[in-house]
Coordinates of C-alpha atoms in Angstrom, one line a residue:
X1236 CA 22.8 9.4 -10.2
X1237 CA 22.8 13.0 -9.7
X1238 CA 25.5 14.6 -7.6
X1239 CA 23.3 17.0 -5.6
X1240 CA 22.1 13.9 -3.6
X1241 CA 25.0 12.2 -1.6
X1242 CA 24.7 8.7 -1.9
X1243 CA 26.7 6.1 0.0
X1244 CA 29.6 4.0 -0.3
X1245 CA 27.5 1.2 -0.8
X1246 CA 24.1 2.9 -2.2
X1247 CA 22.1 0.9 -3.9
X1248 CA 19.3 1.5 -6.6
X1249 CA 16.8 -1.0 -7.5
X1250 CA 17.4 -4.8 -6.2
X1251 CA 13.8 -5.4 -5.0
X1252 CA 13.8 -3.2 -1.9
X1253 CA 15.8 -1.8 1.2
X1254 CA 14.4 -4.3 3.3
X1255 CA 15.6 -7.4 1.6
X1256 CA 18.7 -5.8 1.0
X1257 CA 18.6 -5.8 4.9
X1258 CA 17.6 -9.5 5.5
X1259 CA 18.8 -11.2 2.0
X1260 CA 17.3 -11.5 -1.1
X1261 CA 15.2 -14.6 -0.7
X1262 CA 16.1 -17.7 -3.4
X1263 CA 12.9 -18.4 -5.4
X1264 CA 11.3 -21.9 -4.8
X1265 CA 10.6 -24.7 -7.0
X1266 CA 8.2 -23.8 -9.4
X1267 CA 4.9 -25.8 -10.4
X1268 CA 5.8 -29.1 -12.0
X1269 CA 2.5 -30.0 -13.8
X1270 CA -1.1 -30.1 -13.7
X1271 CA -2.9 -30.1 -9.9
X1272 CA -6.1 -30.3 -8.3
X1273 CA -6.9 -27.8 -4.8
X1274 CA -9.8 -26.5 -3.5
X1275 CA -8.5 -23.1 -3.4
X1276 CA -5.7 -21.5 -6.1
X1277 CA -4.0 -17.8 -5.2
X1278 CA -2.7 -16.1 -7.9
X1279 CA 0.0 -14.1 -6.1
X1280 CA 1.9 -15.0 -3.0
X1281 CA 1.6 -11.4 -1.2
X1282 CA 0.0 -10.3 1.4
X1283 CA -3.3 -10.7 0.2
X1284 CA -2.8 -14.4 -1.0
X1285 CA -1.1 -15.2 2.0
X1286 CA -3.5 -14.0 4.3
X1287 CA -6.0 -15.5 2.7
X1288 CA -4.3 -19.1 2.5
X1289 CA -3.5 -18.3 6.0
X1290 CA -6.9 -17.5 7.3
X1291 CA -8.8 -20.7 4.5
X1292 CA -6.2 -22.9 6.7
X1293 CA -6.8 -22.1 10.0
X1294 CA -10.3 -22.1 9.7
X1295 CA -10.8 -25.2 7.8
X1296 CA -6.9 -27.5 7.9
X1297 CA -8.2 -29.7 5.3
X1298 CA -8.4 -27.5 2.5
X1299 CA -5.9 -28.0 -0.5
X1300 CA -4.8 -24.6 -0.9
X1301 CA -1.8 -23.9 -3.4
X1302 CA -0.6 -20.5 -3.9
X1303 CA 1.3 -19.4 -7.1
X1304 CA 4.2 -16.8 -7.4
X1305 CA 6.2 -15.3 -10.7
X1306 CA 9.2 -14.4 -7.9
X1307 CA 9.3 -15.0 -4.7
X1308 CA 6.8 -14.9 -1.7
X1309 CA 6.7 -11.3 -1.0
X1310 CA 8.6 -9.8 -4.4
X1311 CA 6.1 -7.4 -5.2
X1312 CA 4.6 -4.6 -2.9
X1313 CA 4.5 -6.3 0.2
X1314 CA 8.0 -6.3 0.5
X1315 CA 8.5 -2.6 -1.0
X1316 CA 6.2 -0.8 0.7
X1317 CA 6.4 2.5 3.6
X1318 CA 5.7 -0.2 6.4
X1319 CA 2.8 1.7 7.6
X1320 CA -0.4 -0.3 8.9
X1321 CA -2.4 1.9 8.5
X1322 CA -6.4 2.3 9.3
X1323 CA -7.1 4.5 6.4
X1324 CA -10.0 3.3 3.9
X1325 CA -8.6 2.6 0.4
X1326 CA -11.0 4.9 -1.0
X1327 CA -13.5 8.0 0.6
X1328 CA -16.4 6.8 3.0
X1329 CA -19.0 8.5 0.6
X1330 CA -18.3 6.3 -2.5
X1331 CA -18.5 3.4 0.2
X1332 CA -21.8 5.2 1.9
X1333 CA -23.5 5.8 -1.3
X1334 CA -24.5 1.8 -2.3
X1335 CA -24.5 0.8 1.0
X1336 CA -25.6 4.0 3.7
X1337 CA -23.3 6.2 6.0
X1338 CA -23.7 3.1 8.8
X1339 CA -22.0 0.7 6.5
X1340 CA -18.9 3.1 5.6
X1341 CA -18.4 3.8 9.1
X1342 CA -18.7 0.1 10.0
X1343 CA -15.7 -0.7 7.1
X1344 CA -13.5 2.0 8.4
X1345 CA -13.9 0.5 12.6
X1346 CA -12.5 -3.1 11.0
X1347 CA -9.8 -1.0 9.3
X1348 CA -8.8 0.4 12.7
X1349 CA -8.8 -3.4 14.2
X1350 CA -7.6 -4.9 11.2
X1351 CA -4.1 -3.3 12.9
X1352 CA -4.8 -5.1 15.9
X1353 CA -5.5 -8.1 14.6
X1354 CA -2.1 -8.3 12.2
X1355 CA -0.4 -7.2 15.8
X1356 CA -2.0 -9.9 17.2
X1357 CA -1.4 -13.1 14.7
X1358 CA 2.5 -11.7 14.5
X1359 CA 2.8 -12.4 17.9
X1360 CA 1.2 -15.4 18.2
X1361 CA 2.8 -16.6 15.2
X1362 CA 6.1 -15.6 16.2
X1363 CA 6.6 -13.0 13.4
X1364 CA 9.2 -10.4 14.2
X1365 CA 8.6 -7.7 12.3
X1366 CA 10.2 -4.6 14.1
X1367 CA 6.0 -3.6 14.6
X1368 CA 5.7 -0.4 17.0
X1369 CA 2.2 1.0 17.3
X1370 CA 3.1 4.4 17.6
X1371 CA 0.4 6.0 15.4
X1372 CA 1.0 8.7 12.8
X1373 CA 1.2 12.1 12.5
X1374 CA 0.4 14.2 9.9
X1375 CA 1.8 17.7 9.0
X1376 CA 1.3 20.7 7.3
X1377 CA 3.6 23.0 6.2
X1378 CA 2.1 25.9 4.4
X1379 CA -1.5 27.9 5.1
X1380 CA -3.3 25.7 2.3
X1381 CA -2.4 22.7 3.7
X1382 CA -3.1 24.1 6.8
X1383 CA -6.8 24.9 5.7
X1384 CA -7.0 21.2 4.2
X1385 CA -5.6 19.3 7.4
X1386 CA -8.4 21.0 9.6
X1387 CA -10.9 20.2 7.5
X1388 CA -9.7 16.4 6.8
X1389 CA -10.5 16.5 10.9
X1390 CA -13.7 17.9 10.1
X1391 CA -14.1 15.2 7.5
X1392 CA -13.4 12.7 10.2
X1393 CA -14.8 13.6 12.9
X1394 CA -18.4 13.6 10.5
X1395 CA -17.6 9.7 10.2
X1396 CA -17.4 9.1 13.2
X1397 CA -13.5 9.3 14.2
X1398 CA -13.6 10.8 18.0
X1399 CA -11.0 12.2 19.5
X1400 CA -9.5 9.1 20.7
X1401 CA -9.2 8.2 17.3
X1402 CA -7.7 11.7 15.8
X1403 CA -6.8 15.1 17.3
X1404 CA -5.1 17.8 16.8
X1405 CA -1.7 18.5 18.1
X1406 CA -1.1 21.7 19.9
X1407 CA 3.1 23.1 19.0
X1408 CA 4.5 22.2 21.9
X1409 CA 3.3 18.6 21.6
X1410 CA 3.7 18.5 18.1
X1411 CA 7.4 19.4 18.2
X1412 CA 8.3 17.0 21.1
X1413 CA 7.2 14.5 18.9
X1414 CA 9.1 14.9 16.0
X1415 CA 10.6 18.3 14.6
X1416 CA 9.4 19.0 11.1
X1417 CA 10.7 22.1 9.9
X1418 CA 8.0 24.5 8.9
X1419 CA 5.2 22.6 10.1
X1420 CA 2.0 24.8 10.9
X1421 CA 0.0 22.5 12.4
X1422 CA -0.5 18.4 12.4
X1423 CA -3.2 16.0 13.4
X1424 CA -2.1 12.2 14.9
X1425 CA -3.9 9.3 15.3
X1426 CA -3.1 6.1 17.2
X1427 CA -4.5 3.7 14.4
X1428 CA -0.5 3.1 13.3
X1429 CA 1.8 0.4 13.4
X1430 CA 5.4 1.0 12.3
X1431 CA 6.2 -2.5 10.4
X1432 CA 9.0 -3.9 8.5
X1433 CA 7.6 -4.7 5.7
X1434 CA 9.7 -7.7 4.0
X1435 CA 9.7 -9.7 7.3
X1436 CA 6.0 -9.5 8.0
X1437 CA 5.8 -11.2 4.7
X1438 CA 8.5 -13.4 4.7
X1439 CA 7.0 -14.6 8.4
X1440 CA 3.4 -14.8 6.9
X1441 CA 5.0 -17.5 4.1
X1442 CA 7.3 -19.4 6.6
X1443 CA 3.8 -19.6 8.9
X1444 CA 1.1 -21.0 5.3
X1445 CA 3.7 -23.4 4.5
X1446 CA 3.7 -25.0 8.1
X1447 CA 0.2 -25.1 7.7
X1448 CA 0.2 -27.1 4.7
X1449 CA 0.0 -24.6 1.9
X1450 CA 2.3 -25.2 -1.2
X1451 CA 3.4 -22.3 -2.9
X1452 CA 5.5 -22.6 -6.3
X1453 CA 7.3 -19.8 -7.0
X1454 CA 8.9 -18.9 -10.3
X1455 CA 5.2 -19.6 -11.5
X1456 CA 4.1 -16.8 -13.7
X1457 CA 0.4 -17.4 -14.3
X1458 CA -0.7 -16.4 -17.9
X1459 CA -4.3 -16.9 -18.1
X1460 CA -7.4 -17.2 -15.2
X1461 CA -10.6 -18.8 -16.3
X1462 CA -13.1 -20.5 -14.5
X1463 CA -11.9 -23.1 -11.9
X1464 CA -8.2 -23.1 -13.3
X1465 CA -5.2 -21.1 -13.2
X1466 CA -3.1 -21.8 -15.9
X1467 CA 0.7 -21.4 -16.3
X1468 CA 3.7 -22.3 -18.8
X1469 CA 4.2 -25.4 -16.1
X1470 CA 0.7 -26.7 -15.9
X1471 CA -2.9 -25.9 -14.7
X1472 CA -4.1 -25.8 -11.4
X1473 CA -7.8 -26.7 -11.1
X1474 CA -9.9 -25.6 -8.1
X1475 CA -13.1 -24.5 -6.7
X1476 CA -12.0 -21.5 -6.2
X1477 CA -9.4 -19.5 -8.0
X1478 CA -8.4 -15.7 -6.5
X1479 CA -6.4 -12.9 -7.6
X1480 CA -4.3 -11.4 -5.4
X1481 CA -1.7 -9.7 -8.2
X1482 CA -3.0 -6.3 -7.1
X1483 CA 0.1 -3.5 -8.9
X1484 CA 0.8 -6.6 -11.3
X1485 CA -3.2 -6.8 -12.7
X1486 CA -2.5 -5.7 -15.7
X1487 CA 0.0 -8.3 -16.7
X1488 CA -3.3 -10.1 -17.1
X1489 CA -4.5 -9.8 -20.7
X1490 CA -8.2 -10.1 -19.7
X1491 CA -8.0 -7.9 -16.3
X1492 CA -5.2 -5.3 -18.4
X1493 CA -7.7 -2.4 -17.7
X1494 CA -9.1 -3.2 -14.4
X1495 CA -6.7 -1.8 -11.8
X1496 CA -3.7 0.7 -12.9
X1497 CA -0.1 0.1 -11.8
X1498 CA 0.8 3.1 -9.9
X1499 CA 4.9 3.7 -9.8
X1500 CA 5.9 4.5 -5.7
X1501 CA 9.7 5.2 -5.1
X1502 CA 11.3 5.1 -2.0
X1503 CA 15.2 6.2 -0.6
X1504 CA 16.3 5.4 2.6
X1505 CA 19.2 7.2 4.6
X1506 CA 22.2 5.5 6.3
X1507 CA 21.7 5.1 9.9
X1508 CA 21.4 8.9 11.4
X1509 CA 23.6 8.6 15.2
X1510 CA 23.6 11.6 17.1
X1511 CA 21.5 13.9 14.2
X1512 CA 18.4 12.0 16.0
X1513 CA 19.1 14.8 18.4
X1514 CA 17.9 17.5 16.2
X1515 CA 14.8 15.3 14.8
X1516 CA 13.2 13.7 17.7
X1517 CA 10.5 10.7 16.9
X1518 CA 11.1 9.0 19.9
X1519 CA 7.7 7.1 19.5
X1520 CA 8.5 5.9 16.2
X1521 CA 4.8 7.1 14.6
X1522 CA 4.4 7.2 10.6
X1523 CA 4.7 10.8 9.2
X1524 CA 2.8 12.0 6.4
X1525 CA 1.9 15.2 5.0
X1526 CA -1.1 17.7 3.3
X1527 CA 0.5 18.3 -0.2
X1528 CA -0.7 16.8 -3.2
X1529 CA 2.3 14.9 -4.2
X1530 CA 2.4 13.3 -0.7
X1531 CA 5.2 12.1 0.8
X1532 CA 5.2 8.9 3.7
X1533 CA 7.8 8.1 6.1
X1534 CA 9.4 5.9 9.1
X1535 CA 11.9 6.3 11.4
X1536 CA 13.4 1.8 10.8
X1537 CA 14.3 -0.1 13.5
X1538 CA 17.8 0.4 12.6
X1539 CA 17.9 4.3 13.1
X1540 CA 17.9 5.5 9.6
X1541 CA 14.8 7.4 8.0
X1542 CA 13.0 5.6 5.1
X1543 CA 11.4 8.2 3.0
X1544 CA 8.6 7.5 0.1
X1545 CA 6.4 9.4 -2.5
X1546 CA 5.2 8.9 -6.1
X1547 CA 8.5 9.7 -8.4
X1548 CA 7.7 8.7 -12.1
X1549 CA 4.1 7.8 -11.7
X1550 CA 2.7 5.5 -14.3
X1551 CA 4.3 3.7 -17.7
X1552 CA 2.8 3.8 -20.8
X1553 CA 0.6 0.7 -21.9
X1554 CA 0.5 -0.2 -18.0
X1555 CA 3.8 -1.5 -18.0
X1556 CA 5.9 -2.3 -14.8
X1557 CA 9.5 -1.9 -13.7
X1558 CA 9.4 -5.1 -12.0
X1559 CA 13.2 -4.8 -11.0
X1560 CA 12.7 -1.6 -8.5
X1561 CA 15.2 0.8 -10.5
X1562 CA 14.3 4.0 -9.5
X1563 CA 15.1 7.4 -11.8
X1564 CA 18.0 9.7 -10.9
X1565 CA 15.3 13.2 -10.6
X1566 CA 12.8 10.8 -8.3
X1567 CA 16.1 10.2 -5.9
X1568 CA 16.3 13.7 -5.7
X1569 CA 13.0 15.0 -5.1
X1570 CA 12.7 12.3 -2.6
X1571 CA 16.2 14.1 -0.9
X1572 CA 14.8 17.4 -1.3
X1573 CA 11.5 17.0 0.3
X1574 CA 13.3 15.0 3.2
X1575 CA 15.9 17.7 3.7
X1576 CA 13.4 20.2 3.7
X1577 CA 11.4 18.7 6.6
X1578 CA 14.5 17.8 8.3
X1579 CA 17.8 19.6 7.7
X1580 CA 19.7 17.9 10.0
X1581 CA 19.6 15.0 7.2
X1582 CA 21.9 17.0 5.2
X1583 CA 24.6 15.3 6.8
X1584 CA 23.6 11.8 5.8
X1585 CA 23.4 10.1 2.8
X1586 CA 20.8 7.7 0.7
X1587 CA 21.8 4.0 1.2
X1588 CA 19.3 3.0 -1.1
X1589 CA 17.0 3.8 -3.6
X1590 CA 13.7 1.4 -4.9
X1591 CA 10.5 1.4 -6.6
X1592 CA 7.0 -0.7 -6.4
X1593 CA 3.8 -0.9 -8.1
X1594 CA 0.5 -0.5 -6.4
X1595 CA -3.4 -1.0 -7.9
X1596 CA -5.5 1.7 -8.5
X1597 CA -9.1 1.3 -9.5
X1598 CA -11.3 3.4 -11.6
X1599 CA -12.9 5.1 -8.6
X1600 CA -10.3 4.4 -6.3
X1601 CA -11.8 2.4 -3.9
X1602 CA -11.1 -1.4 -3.1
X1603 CA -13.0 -4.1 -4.0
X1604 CA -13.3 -7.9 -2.4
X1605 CA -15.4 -10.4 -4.5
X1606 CA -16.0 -13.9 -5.4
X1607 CA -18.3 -15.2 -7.6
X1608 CA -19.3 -18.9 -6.2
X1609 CA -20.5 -20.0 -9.9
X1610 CA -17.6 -19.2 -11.7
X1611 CA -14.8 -20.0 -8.8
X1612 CA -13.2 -16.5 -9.7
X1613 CA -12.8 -14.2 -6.5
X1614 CA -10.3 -11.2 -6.0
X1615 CA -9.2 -8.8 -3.6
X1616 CA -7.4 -5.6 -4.3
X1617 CA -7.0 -2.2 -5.7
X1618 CA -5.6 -1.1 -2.1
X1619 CA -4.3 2.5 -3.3
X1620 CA -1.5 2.3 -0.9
X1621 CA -3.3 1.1 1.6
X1622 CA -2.6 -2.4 1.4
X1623 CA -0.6 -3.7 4.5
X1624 CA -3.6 -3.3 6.9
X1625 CA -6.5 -3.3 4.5
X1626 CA -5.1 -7.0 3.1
X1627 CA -5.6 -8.5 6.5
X1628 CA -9.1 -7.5 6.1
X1629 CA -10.0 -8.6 3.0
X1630 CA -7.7 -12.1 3.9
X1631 CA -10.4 -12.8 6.4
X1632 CA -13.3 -11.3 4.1
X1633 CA -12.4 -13.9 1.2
X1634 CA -11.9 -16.8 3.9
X1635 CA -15.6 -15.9 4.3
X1636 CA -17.0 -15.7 1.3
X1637 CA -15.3 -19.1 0.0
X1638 CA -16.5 -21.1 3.0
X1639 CA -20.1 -19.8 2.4
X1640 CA -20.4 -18.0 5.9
X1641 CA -22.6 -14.7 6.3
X1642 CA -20.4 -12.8 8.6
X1643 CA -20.2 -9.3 9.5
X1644 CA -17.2 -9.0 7.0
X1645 CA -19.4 -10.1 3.9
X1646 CA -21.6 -7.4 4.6
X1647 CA -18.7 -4.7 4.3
X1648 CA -19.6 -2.2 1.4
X1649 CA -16.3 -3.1 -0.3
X1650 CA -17.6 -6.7 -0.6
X1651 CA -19.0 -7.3 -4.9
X1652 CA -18.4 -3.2 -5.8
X1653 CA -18.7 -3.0 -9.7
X1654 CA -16.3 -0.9 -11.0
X1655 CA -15.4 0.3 -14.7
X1656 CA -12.0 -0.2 -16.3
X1657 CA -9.7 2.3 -17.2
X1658 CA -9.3 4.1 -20.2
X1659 CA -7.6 2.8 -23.3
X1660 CA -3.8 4.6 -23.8
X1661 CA -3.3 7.2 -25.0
X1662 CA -5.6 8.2 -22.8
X1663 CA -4.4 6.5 -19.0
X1664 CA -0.9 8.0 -19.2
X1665 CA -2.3 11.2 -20.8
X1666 CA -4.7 11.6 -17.6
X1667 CA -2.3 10.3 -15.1
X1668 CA 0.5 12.3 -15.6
X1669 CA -1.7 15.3 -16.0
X1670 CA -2.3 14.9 -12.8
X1671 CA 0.7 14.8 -11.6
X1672 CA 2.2 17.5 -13.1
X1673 CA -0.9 19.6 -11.9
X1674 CA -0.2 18.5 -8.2
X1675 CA 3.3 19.5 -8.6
X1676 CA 2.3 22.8 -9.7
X1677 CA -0.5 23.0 -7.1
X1678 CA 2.2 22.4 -4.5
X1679 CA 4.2 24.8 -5.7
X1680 CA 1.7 28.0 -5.5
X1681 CA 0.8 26.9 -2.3
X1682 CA 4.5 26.7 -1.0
X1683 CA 4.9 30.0 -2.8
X1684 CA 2.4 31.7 0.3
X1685 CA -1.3 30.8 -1.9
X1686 CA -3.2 30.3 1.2
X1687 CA -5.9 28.5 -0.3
X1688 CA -6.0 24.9 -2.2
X1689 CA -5.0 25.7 -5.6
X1690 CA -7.3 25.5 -8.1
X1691 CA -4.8 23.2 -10.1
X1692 CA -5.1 20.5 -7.9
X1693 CA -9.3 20.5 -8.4
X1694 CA -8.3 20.0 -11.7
X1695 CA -6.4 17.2 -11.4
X1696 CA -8.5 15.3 -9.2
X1697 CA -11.4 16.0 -11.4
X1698 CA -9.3 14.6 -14.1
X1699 CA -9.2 11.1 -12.4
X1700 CA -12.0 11.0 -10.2
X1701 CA -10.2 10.7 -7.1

């Protein structure tokens, strides 16, 4: 690791995440021990499976719903993840608007905003603790472009119908009382936030399925989907209904390899700051983002340290995944240098612990929920980072369509969208680290006093329709 970032006595890189590391790596069930019957298989144990088994159960107790995992309930993004339940579409409203009309879009992004109540709501009826603070989030910019962009994502917003009780803009002196980013120019906040802790909200969700009947094997890798069965090295499940719910981990799927790319996140987290809290502030314990391109999310944790994400190394060649969480000496330390730039005071701390997940990206970034009643196959994903609210949602969405129900969910634009694949390699990691690279620069120009988006970043998004 390099030596301009000081790491801890006991930092740690890789290892699933920070907030395992926190709780205790989980030991992986039993796994599938031959051929089943259900009504309902998951592929993927999750969020999105378990909501979904969560939500089947509670409406209906005597479905046979089994749920199969390659790890452990929770190994994959759910339990990696910034903790931010968010009420952020996975995706822009237009794409949305365009198949289904502006009233649609705007109707998706209100059950985003209560999707956050309603996760709040089953945690505490369920007994979940998992450190959840509704503080909102705020979101900063530090340089004239981003400056420019931030007030006219509020434009964007207000045009699709967020009030002002749903954003506004922060004049200084609140801005700094609530958190003190050096730099910052201006910032926007919006109470649709929740501060989780990502790892127990899951491992909560899977102690709460199984009481409700719900087997999940773990150490289950499922190698092939086809109608009515998901089929494994251990046996096949038959069912109904089969769903994917694999989301970063798609592609592992020889027939879906295309469908939704793995997108690389890091994250570092600092030791717990003491008195430097002092010089910081974020006594409310909102999310923080920010307007650059290479984007950066963060939380203050329930233990007083910082945990700080953004993209690092963005995407492997062939779609592969890291599935282990090692994260690259360079990404640690643009991770430290963008956190010590907002907050200086962090200079005096160190990284505890370094990890990485996967997250799915569609073709036109935007998520998709959809089950097709002749074949059995449904699926719920391509979340582009947006996954611990918008999983809830599409939980309930696929308890819908399963049990036949026209609901005011099933009617969602996101519900059947028909999305092209990606492009064969060379081509993906050509595109997607283009991109990259041209955000990097893009931030750069505009750090360097360009007072206008830089044309570089048009570029990029052009590059991969985002």
């Amino acid at each position: 690791m390099s030596t301009r970032v000081p790491l801890s006595g006991d930092f740690v890189n890789g290892d699933v995440s920070f907030w395992y590391r926190s709780l205790g790596i989980p030991t992986a069930g039993e796994p599938l021990d031959g051929d089943r019957e259900a009504d309902v298989v998951i592929v993927g144990a999750g969020y999105t499976g378990l909501w979904t088994a969560y939500y089947l159960k509670r409406a209906d107790p005597g479905l046979r719903v089994t749920v199969l995992e390659k790890e452990f309930a929770g190994y994959g993004a759910s339990g990696r993840n910034g903790g931010w339940l968010v009420g952020e579409l996975a995706g822009t409203p237009e794409r949305y608007a365009r198949t289904h009309g502006v009233d649609a879009a705007k109707r998706l992004q209100r059950e985003m905003f209560s999707s956050i109540d309603e996760v709040i709501a089953v945690a505490g009826k369920e007994g979940i603790d998992a450190d959840i603070v509704k503080g909102g989030v705020t979101t900063v910019a530090t340089n004239a472009a981003q400056d420019r962009r931030l007030r006219a994502l509020l434009d964007h917003e207000r045009h699709w119908g967020w009030t002002e009780e749903d954003v506004r803009l922060l004049d200084p002196a609140e801005r700094e009382s609530r958190l003190r980013v050096d730099g910052a120019v201006s910032a926007i906040w919006s109470p649709h936030c929740a501060r989780i802790q990502p790892a127990k909200l899951v491992l909560g969700l899977a102690e709460v399925v199984r009481d409700l009947g719900v087997e999940i094997f773990e150490r289950t890798p499922v190698t092939e989907i086809v109608p009515h069965e998901a089929r494994t090295p251990y046996g096949t499940v038959r069912a109904r209904y089969v769903v994917r719910a694999t989301e970063g981990f798609t592609a592992g799927l020889r027939q879906y390899h295309r469908a939704w790319l793995p997108m690389n996140s890091s994250m570092i987290v600092t030791e717990p700051l003491g008195d430097l809290w002092d010089a910081i502030g974020w006594e409310g314990c909102e999310l923080l983002g920010d307007m650059a391109h290479y984007y950066m999310y963060a939380q203050r944790t329930a233990d007083g340290r910082i945990a700080f994400g953004g993209r690092g190394k963005p995407y492997l060649y062939g779609s592969r995944v890291d599935d282990r969480g090692h994260t690259h000496a360079w990404t640690v330390e643009a991770l430290w240098e963008l956190l010590t730039g907002m907050f200086p005071a962090v200079r005096e701390s160190k990284v505890a612990h370094a990890w990485s997940g996967v997250l799915g990206v569609p073709r036109d970034w935007c998520a998709t929920v959809h089950v097709d009643h002749e074949t059995g196959i449904g699926w719920a994903g391509g979340y582009t980072g947006h996954g611990v609210t918008t999983t809830n949602l599409a939980g309930r969405t696929l308890r819908d369509l399963i049990l036949r129900e026209d609901t005011e969910l099933t009617a969602l634009p996101w519900v059947d969208r028909k999305v092209r694949g990606w492009e064969v390699e060379p081509l993906r990691w050509i595109g997607v680290h283009a991109m990259y690279d041209l955000y990097r620069r893009a931030d750069a120009r505009e750090k360097a006093g360009l007072g206008r988006t830089s044309a570089l970043a048009r570029v990029a998004d052009a590059i991969t329709g985002r």
